[in-house]
């Protein structure tokens, strides 16, 4: 399994604990995390909710390349993307792809996915509910981030990723996000067929980030198609 690091200085998910990591340079922080083998980054550029800066994407791309010139980790723009021009701007800054949030883009998802294809990039599609996942599948999405945080209510649903696993086709790439902080959680998600986890709010709380990433990389789940609730396997439990 792999690890995506959600680069954000603060987060709106827990109102009385908004501050996360107060890094001054996104590029330097990304460089350090690349050196401990982070696989990819979600780069928040929204200032109000996440403490991002317009220059964070380009700086992060450059930082990742400094640490690993031959094979730098992907930098995915995470913002409120609602128009193809934002995708073009992200690519101009060096992004490997963009995050499209179904609860935000709604019926424009297909247009934005098509824009990504035309521009030669890919979109990681964030879903939270079965209806959102079903809708995204119908529009041709294949890369999914299942967010266990409900963006509407602000509540955390810890079983959401497991519940959506059986709806995904076998060829889908599945990423789980939402208060993931232990190898026990990672192992369970891996058993359900997830390929990757997001280290976000708990970036500042994991005792040893390098060790955590190494343990995630070392984890080997059951073969796909075996076990309950895994990709493409209906689960009646």
PDB file of C-alpha atoms in Angstrom:
ATOM      1  CA  UNK A   1       0.000   0.000   0.000  1.00  0.00           C
ATOM      2  CA  UNK A   2       1.037   3.585  -0.481  1.00  0.00           C
ATOM      3  CA  UNK A   3       0.728   6.866   1.434  1.00  0.00           C
ATOM      4  CA  UNK A   4      -0.614  10.197   0.203  1.00  0.00           C
ATOM      5  CA  UNK A   5       0.243  13.150   2.429  1.00  0.00           C
ATOM      6  CA  UNK A   6      -2.438  15.835   2.659  1.00  0.00           C
ATOM      7  CA  UNK A   7      -0.419  19.050   2.779  1.00  0.00           C
ATOM      8  CA  UNK A   8      -2.429  21.502   4.856  1.00  0.00           C
ATOM      9  CA  UNK A   9      -1.599  23.928   7.619  1.00  0.00           C
ATOM     10  CA  UNK A  10      -5.089  23.741   9.096  1.00  0.00           C
ATOM     11  CA  UNK A  11      -8.387  21.941   8.516  1.00  0.00           C
ATOM     12  CA  UNK A  12     -12.078  22.733   9.039  1.00  0.00           C
ATOM     13  CA  UNK A  13     -13.043  19.190  10.084  1.00  0.00           C
ATOM     14  CA  UNK A  14     -12.620  19.751  13.842  1.00  0.00           C
ATOM     15  CA  UNK A  15     -13.474  23.356  14.682  1.00  0.00           C
ATOM     16  CA  UNK A  16     -11.634  23.547  18.001  1.00  0.00           C
ATOM     17  CA  UNK A  17      -8.505  21.865  16.580  1.00  0.00           C
ATOM     18  CA  UNK A  18      -8.068  23.563  13.235  1.00  0.00           C
ATOM     19  CA  UNK A  19      -4.292  24.076  13.333  1.00  0.00           C
ATOM     20  CA  UNK A  20      -2.236  21.123  12.090  1.00  0.00           C
ATOM     21  CA  UNK A  21       1.312  21.904  10.912  1.00  0.00           C
ATOM     22  CA  UNK A  22       2.481  25.505  10.604  1.00  0.00           C
ATOM     23  CA  UNK A  23       5.180  25.054   7.959  1.00  0.00           C
ATOM     24  CA  UNK A  24       6.564  28.218   6.380  1.00  0.00           C
ATOM     25  CA  UNK A  25       7.712  26.619   3.134  1.00  0.00           C
ATOM     26  CA  UNK A  26       5.584  24.023   1.348  1.00  0.00           C
ATOM     27  CA  UNK A  27       8.546  23.190  -0.859  1.00  0.00           C
ATOM     28  CA  UNK A  28      10.898  22.433   2.023  1.00  0.00           C
ATOM     29  CA  UNK A  29       8.243  20.440   3.901  1.00  0.00           C
ATOM     30  CA  UNK A  30       7.438  18.452   0.764  1.00  0.00           C
ATOM     31  CA  UNK A  31      11.138  17.811   0.213  1.00  0.00           C
ATOM     32  CA  UNK A  32      11.514  16.415   3.742  1.00  0.00           C
ATOM     33  CA  UNK A  33       8.462  14.175   3.371  1.00  0.00           C
ATOM     34  CA  UNK A  34       9.724  12.918   0.024  1.00  0.00           C
ATOM     35  CA  UNK A  35      12.955  11.882   1.740  1.00  0.00           C
ATOM     36  CA  UNK A  36      10.947   9.653   4.113  1.00  0.00           C
ATOM     37  CA  UNK A  37       9.325   8.032   1.050  1.00  0.00           C
ATOM     38  CA  UNK A  38       5.882   9.631   0.832  1.00  0.00           C
ATOM     39  CA  UNK A  39       4.318   8.388  -2.394  1.00  0.00           C
ATOM     40  CA  UNK A  40       2.229  11.426  -3.357  1.00  0.00           C
ATOM     41  CA  UNK A  41       0.920  14.730  -2.057  1.00  0.00           C
ATOM     42  CA  UNK A  42      -2.432  16.471  -2.008  1.00  0.00           C
ATOM     43  CA  UNK A  43      -1.570  20.161  -2.212  1.00  0.00           C
ATOM     44  CA  UNK A  44      -4.127  22.510  -0.635  1.00  0.00           C
ATOM     45  CA  UNK A  45      -3.990  26.020  -2.049  1.00  0.00           C
ATOM     46  CA  UNK A  46      -7.124  27.373  -0.349  1.00  0.00           C
ATOM     47  CA  UNK A  47      -6.020  29.898   2.266  1.00  0.00           C
ATOM     48  CA  UNK A  48      -9.183  30.368   4.329  1.00  0.00           C
ATOM     49  CA  UNK A  49      -9.957  26.760   5.227  1.00  0.00           C
ATOM     50  CA  UNK A  50      -6.600  25.031   4.802  1.00  0.00           C
ATOM     51  CA  UNK A  51      -3.974  27.739   5.198  1.00  0.00           C
ATOM     52  CA  UNK A  52      -2.714  27.206   1.666  1.00  0.00           C
ATOM     53  CA  UNK A  53      -0.991  29.651  -0.645  1.00  0.00           C
ATOM     54  CA  UNK A  54      -1.219  30.125  -4.397  1.00  0.00           C
ATOM     55  CA  UNK A  55       2.487  29.277  -4.697  1.00  0.00           C
ATOM     56  CA  UNK A  56       2.312  26.066  -2.623  1.00  0.00           C
ATOM     57  CA  UNK A  57       1.685  23.789  -5.606  1.00  0.00           C
ATOM     58  CA  UNK A  58       4.651  24.933  -7.644  1.00  0.00           C
ATOM     59  CA  UNK A  59       6.881  25.042  -4.545  1.00  0.00           C
ATOM     60  CA  UNK A  60       5.848  21.499  -3.568  1.00  0.00           C
ATOM     61  CA  UNK A  61       6.549  20.144  -7.049  1.00  0.00           C
ATOM     62  CA  UNK A  62      10.013  21.698  -6.958  1.00  0.00           C
ATOM     63  CA  UNK A  63      10.652  20.369  -3.438  1.00  0.00           C
ATOM     64  CA  UNK A  64       9.691  16.827  -4.433  1.00  0.00           C
ATOM     65  CA  UNK A  65      11.992  16.999  -7.461  1.00  0.00           C
ATOM     66  CA  UNK A  66      14.904  18.193  -5.329  1.00  0.00           C
ATOM     67  CA  UNK A  67      14.552  15.206  -3.031  1.00  0.00           C
ATOM     68  CA  UNK A  68      13.921  12.612  -5.749  1.00  0.00           C
ATOM     69  CA  UNK A  69      14.905  14.005  -9.170  1.00  0.00           C
ATOM     70  CA  UNK A  70      14.483  10.816 -11.191  1.00  0.00           C
ATOM     71  CA  UNK A  71      11.155   9.676  -9.801  1.00  0.00           C
ATOM     72  CA  UNK A  72       9.489  12.435  -7.774  1.00  0.00           C
ATOM     73  CA  UNK A  73       6.177  11.717  -6.029  1.00  0.00           C
ATOM     74  CA  UNK A  74       3.005  13.028  -7.633  1.00  0.00           C
ATOM     75  CA  UNK A  75       1.622  16.375  -6.524  1.00  0.00           C
ATOM     76  CA  UNK A  76      -2.153  16.566  -6.884  1.00  0.00           C
ATOM     77  CA  UNK A  77      -3.951  19.895  -6.608  1.00  0.00           C
ATOM     78  CA  UNK A  78      -6.613  19.825  -3.887  1.00  0.00           C
ATOM     79  CA  UNK A  79      -8.897  22.836  -4.163  1.00  0.00           C
ATOM     80  CA  UNK A  80     -12.472  23.724  -5.047  1.00  0.00           C
ATOM     81  CA  UNK A  81     -12.080  22.916  -8.723  1.00  0.00           C
ATOM     82  CA  UNK A  82     -15.171  23.807 -10.743  1.00  0.00           C
ATOM     83  CA  UNK A  83     -13.769  24.904 -14.127  1.00  0.00           C
ATOM     84  CA  UNK A  84     -11.332  23.399 -16.691  1.00  0.00           C
ATOM     85  CA  UNK A  85      -9.167  26.520 -16.540  1.00  0.00           C
ATOM     86  CA  UNK A  86      -8.215  25.563 -12.975  1.00  0.00           C
ATOM     87  CA  UNK A  87      -6.995  22.200 -14.241  1.00  0.00           C
ATOM     88  CA  UNK A  88      -4.890  23.924 -16.900  1.00  0.00           C
ATOM     89  CA  UNK A  89      -3.416  26.281 -14.285  1.00  0.00           C
ATOM     90  CA  UNK A  90      -2.573  23.339 -12.024  1.00  0.00           C
ATOM     91  CA  UNK A  91      -0.749  21.553 -14.848  1.00  0.00           C
ATOM     92  CA  UNK A  92       1.139  24.739 -15.674  1.00  0.00           C
ATOM     93  CA  UNK A  93       2.389  24.749 -12.066  1.00  0.00           C
ATOM     94  CA  UNK A  94       3.587  21.162 -12.410  1.00  0.00           C
ATOM     95  CA  UNK A  95       0.697  19.177 -10.917  1.00  0.00           C
ATOM     96  CA  UNK A  96       0.433  15.494 -11.783  1.00  0.00           C
ATOM     97  CA  UNK A  97      -3.347  15.623 -11.473  1.00  0.00           C
ATOM     98  CA  UNK A  98      -6.255  17.213  -9.639  1.00  0.00           C
ATOM     99  CA  UNK A  99      -8.802  16.260  -7.010  1.00  0.00           C
ATOM    100  CA  UNK A 100     -12.446  16.553  -8.069  1.00  0.00           C
ATOM    101  CA  UNK A 101     -14.964  16.522  -5.203  1.00  0.00           C
ATOM    102  CA  UNK A 102     -18.301  15.054  -6.299  1.00  0.00           C
ATOM    103  CA  UNK A 103     -20.266  16.891  -3.608  1.00  0.00           C
ATOM    104  CA  UNK A 104     -18.902  20.149  -5.020  1.00  0.00           C
ATOM    105  CA  UNK A 105     -18.847  19.644  -8.789  1.00  0.00           C
ATOM    106  CA  UNK A 106     -22.080  17.625  -9.044  1.00  0.00           C
ATOM    107  CA  UNK A 107     -23.286  17.301 -12.632  1.00  0.00           C
ATOM    108  CA  UNK A 108     -20.138  18.982 -13.991  1.00  0.00           C
ATOM    109  CA  UNK A 109     -18.040  15.938 -13.104  1.00  0.00           C
ATOM    110  CA  UNK A 110     -18.163  14.476 -16.608  1.00  0.00           C
ATOM    111  CA  UNK A 111     -17.102  17.783 -18.190  1.00  0.00           C
ATOM    112  CA  UNK A 112     -14.162  18.082 -15.802  1.00  0.00           C
ATOM    113  CA  UNK A 113     -13.119  14.448 -16.316  1.00  0.00           C
ATOM    114  CA  UNK A 114     -13.198  15.020 -20.076  1.00  0.00           C
ATOM    115  CA  UNK A 115     -11.095  18.150 -19.607  1.00  0.00           C
ATOM    116  CA  UNK A 116      -8.503  16.113 -17.718  1.00  0.00           C
ATOM    117  CA  UNK A 117      -8.378  13.570 -20.542  1.00  0.00           C
ATOM    118  CA  UNK A 118      -7.971  16.274 -23.191  1.00  0.00           C
ATOM    119  CA  UNK A 119      -5.161  17.897 -21.189  1.00  0.00           C
ATOM    120  CA  UNK A 120      -3.378  14.579 -20.701  1.00  0.00           C
ATOM    121  CA  UNK A 121      -3.818  14.287 -16.962  1.00  0.00           C
ATOM    122  CA  UNK A 122      -5.958  12.356 -14.505  1.00  0.00           C
ATOM    123  CA  UNK A 123      -8.385  13.179 -11.730  1.00  0.00           C
ATOM    124  CA  UNK A 124      -8.662  11.630  -8.310  1.00  0.00           C
ATOM    125  CA  UNK A 125     -12.392  11.727  -7.575  1.00  0.00           C
ATOM    126  CA  UNK A 126     -13.492  12.235  -3.983  1.00  0.00           C
ATOM    127  CA  UNK A 127     -16.696  10.499  -2.889  1.00  0.00           C
ATOM    128  CA  UNK A 128     -18.382   9.978   0.470  1.00  0.00           C
ATOM    129  CA  UNK A 129     -21.715   8.276  -0.161  1.00  0.00           C
ATOM    130  CA  UNK A 130     -22.804   5.267  -2.244  1.00  0.00           C
ATOM    131  CA  UNK A 131     -24.789   7.602  -4.517  1.00  0.00           C
ATOM    132  CA  UNK A 132     -21.722   9.757  -5.167  1.00  0.00           C
ATOM    133  CA  UNK A 133     -19.615   6.693  -5.985  1.00  0.00           C
ATOM    134  CA  UNK A 134     -22.297   5.275  -8.276  1.00  0.00           C
ATOM    135  CA  UNK A 135     -22.580   8.632 -10.051  1.00  0.00           C
ATOM    136  CA  UNK A 136     -18.799   8.930 -10.469  1.00  0.00           C
ATOM    137  CA  UNK A 137     -18.597   5.408 -11.880  1.00  0.00           C
ATOM    138  CA  UNK A 138     -21.318   6.241 -14.401  1.00  0.00           C
ATOM    139  CA  UNK A 139     -19.189   9.162 -15.637  1.00  0.00           C
ATOM    140  CA  UNK A 140     -16.111   7.008 -16.188  1.00  0.00           C
ATOM    141  CA  UNK A 141     -14.067   7.728 -13.066  1.00  0.00           C
ATOM    142  CA  UNK A 142     -11.533   5.052 -12.097  1.00  0.00           C
ATOM    143  CA  UNK A 143      -9.428   6.747  -9.387  1.00  0.00           C
ATOM    144  CA  UNK A 144     -11.260   7.281  -6.126  1.00  0.00           C
ATOM    145  CA  UNK A 145     -10.618   8.901  -2.787  1.00  0.00           C
ATOM    146  CA  UNK A 146     -13.215   7.785  -0.261  1.00  0.00           C
ATOM    147  CA  UNK A 147     -13.417  10.499   2.375  1.00  0.00           C
ATOM    148  CA  UNK A 148     -14.851   9.250   5.642  1.00  0.00           C
ATOM    149  CA  UNK A 149     -15.480  12.862   6.680  1.00  0.00           C
ATOM    150  CA  UNK A 150     -18.868  14.155   5.545  1.00  0.00           C
ATOM    151  CA  UNK A 151     -18.129  17.597   4.113  1.00  0.00           C
ATOM    152  CA  UNK A 152     -21.732  18.684   4.637  1.00  0.00           C
ATOM    153  CA  UNK A 153     -22.211  17.757   8.298  1.00  0.00           C
ATOM    154  CA  UNK A 154     -18.571  17.706   9.372  1.00  0.00           C
ATOM    155  CA  UNK A 155     -19.062  14.254  10.916  1.00  0.00           C
ATOM    156  CA  UNK A 156     -16.613  11.368  10.684  1.00  0.00           C
ATOM    157  CA  UNK A 157     -18.072   8.000   9.614  1.00  0.00           C
ATOM    158  CA  UNK A 158     -15.355   5.477  10.369  1.00  0.00           C
ATOM    159  CA  UNK A 159     -16.963   2.595   8.456  1.00  0.00           C
ATOM    160  CA  UNK A 160     -17.697   4.551   5.282  1.00  0.00           C
ATOM    161  CA  UNK A 161     -14.669   3.359   3.326  1.00  0.00           C
ATOM    162  CA  UNK A 162     -15.374  -0.276   4.153  1.00  0.00           C
ATOM    163  CA  UNK A 163     -18.996   0.131   3.152  1.00  0.00           C
ATOM    164  CA  UNK A 164     -18.130   1.525  -0.282  1.00  0.00           C
ATOM    165  CA  UNK A 165     -15.392  -0.994  -1.088  1.00  0.00           C
ATOM    166  CA  UNK A 166     -17.684  -3.610  -2.598  1.00  0.00           C
ATOM    167  CA  UNK A 167     -19.139  -1.079  -5.053  1.00  0.00           C
ATOM    168  CA  UNK A 168     -15.816  -0.508  -6.786  1.00  0.00           C
ATOM    169  CA  UNK A 169     -14.827  -2.472  -9.877  1.00  0.00           C
ATOM    170  CA  UNK A 170     -11.716  -4.614  -9.651  1.00  0.00           C
ATOM    171  CA  UNK A 171      -9.704  -2.224 -11.844  1.00  0.00           C
ATOM    172  CA  UNK A 172     -10.423   0.853  -9.707  1.00  0.00           C
ATOM    173  CA  UNK A 173      -7.698   2.551  -7.694  1.00  0.00           C
ATOM    174  CA  UNK A 174      -9.032   3.201  -4.212  1.00  0.00           C
ATOM    175  CA  UNK A 175      -7.655   5.634  -1.643  1.00  0.00           C
ATOM    176  CA  UNK A 176      -9.091   5.963   1.874  1.00  0.00           C
ATOM    177  CA  UNK A 177      -9.019   9.178   3.920  1.00  0.00           C
ATOM    178  CA  UNK A 178     -10.373  10.291   7.272  1.00  0.00           C
ATOM    179  CA  UNK A 179      -8.555  10.195  10.611  1.00  0.00           C
ATOM    180  CA  UNK A 180      -6.255   7.313   9.666  1.00  0.00           C
ATOM    181  CA  UNK A 181      -3.520   7.095  12.253  1.00  0.00           C
ATOM    182  CA  UNK A 182      -2.646   3.447  12.969  1.00  0.00           C
ATOM    183  CA  UNK A 183      -1.436   0.344  11.164  1.00  0.00           C
ATOM    184  CA  UNK A 184      -4.510  -1.473  12.453  1.00  0.00           C
ATOM    185  CA  UNK A 185      -6.675   0.879  10.392  1.00  0.00           C
ATOM    186  CA  UNK A 186      -4.363   0.548   7.399  1.00  0.00           C
ATOM    187  CA  UNK A 187      -4.429  -3.254   7.566  1.00  0.00           C
ATOM    188  CA  UNK A 188      -8.213  -3.334   7.744  1.00  0.00           C
ATOM    189  CA  UNK A 189      -8.552  -0.984   4.777  1.00  0.00           C
ATOM    190  CA  UNK A 190      -6.028  -3.051   2.846  1.00  0.00           C
ATOM    191  CA  UNK A 191      -8.080  -6.156   3.511  1.00  0.00           C
ATOM    192  CA  UNK A 192     -11.072  -4.379   2.000  1.00  0.00           C
ATOM    193  CA  UNK A 193      -9.100  -3.712  -1.178  1.00  0.00           C
ATOM    194  CA  UNK A 194      -7.777  -0.188  -0.681  1.00  0.00           C
ATOM    195  CA  UNK A 195      -4.539   0.654  -2.450  1.00  0.00           C
ATOM    196  CA  UNK A 196      -3.558   3.712  -0.467  1.00  0.00           C
ATOM    197  CA  UNK A 197      -4.299   5.815   2.614  1.00  0.00           C
ATOM    198  CA  UNK A 198      -4.147   9.548   3.226  1.00  0.00           C
ATOM    199  CA  UNK A 199      -2.160  10.951   6.121  1.00  0.00           C
ATOM    200  CA  UNK A 200      -3.798  14.277   6.850  1.00  0.00           C
ATOM    201  CA  UNK A 201      -4.735  15.718  10.230  1.00  0.00           C
ATOM    202  CA  UNK A 202      -2.653  13.051  11.956  1.00  0.00           C
ATOM    203  CA  UNK A 203       0.499  14.122  10.149  1.00  0.00           C
ATOM    204  CA  UNK A 204       1.504  15.986  13.314  1.00  0.00           C
ATOM    205  CA  UNK A 205       0.388  13.194  15.645  1.00  0.00           C
ATOM    206  CA  UNK A 206       2.031  10.076  14.190  1.00  0.00           C
ATOM    207  CA  UNK A 207       5.067   9.445  16.449  1.00  0.00           C
ATOM    208  CA  UNK A 208       7.412   8.509  13.594  1.00  0.00           C
ATOM    209  CA  UNK A 209       6.299   9.437  10.074  1.00  0.00           C
ATOM    210  CA  UNK A 210       9.154   7.565   8.387  1.00  0.00           C
ATOM    211  CA  UNK A 211       8.362   4.380  10.289  1.00  0.00           C
ATOM    212  CA  UNK A 212       4.634   4.712   9.610  1.00  0.00           C
ATOM    213  CA  UNK A 213       5.195   5.101   5.856  1.00  0.00           C
ATOM    214  CA  UNK A 214       7.611   2.181   5.847  1.00  0.00           C
ATOM    215  CA  UNK A 215       5.087  -0.027   7.654  1.00  0.00           C
ATOM    216  CA  UNK A 216       2.353   0.910   5.173  1.00  0.00           C
ATOM    217  CA  UNK A 217       4.666   0.068   2.269  1.00  0.00           C
ATOM    218  CA  UNK A 218       5.444  -3.297   3.844  1.00  0.00           C
ATOM    219  CA  UNK A 219       1.806  -4.269   4.311  1.00  0.00           C
ATOM    220  CA  UNK A 220       0.478  -6.949   1.986  1.00  0.00           C
ATOM    221  CA  UNK A 221      -3.267  -7.536   2.041  1.00  0.00           C
ATOM    222  CA  UNK A 222      -5.218 -10.546   0.895  1.00  0.00           C
ATOM    223  CA  UNK A 223      -5.423 -11.097  -2.883  1.00  0.00           C
ATOM    224  CA  UNK A 224      -8.264  -9.171  -4.460  1.00  0.00           C
ATOM    225  CA  UNK A 225     -11.417 -11.181  -4.754  1.00  0.00           C
ATOM    226  CA  UNK A 226     -10.878 -12.892  -1.397  1.00  0.00           C
ATOM    227  CA  UNK A 227     -12.480 -11.631   1.792  1.00  0.00           C
ATOM    228  CA  UNK A 228     -15.627  -9.759   2.652  1.00  0.00           C
ATOM    229  CA  UNK A 229     -16.531  -6.438   1.183  1.00  0.00           C
ATOM    230  CA  UNK A 230     -13.559  -6.265  -1.160  1.00  0.00           C
ATOM    231  CA  UNK A 231     -13.595  -4.590  -4.557  1.00  0.00           C
ATOM    232  CA  UNK A 232     -16.195  -6.048  -6.849  1.00  0.00           C
ATOM    233  CA  UNK A 233     -17.417  -8.491  -4.223  1.00  0.00           C
ATOM    234  CA  UNK A 234     -20.908  -7.852  -2.796  1.00  0.00           C
ATOM    235  CA  UNK A 235     -20.913  -8.050   0.974  1.00  0.00           C
ATOM    236  CA  UNK A 236     -24.137  -8.872   2.789  1.00  0.00           C
ATOM    237  CA  UNK A 237     -22.652  -8.518   6.260  1.00  0.00           C
TER     238      UNK A 237
END
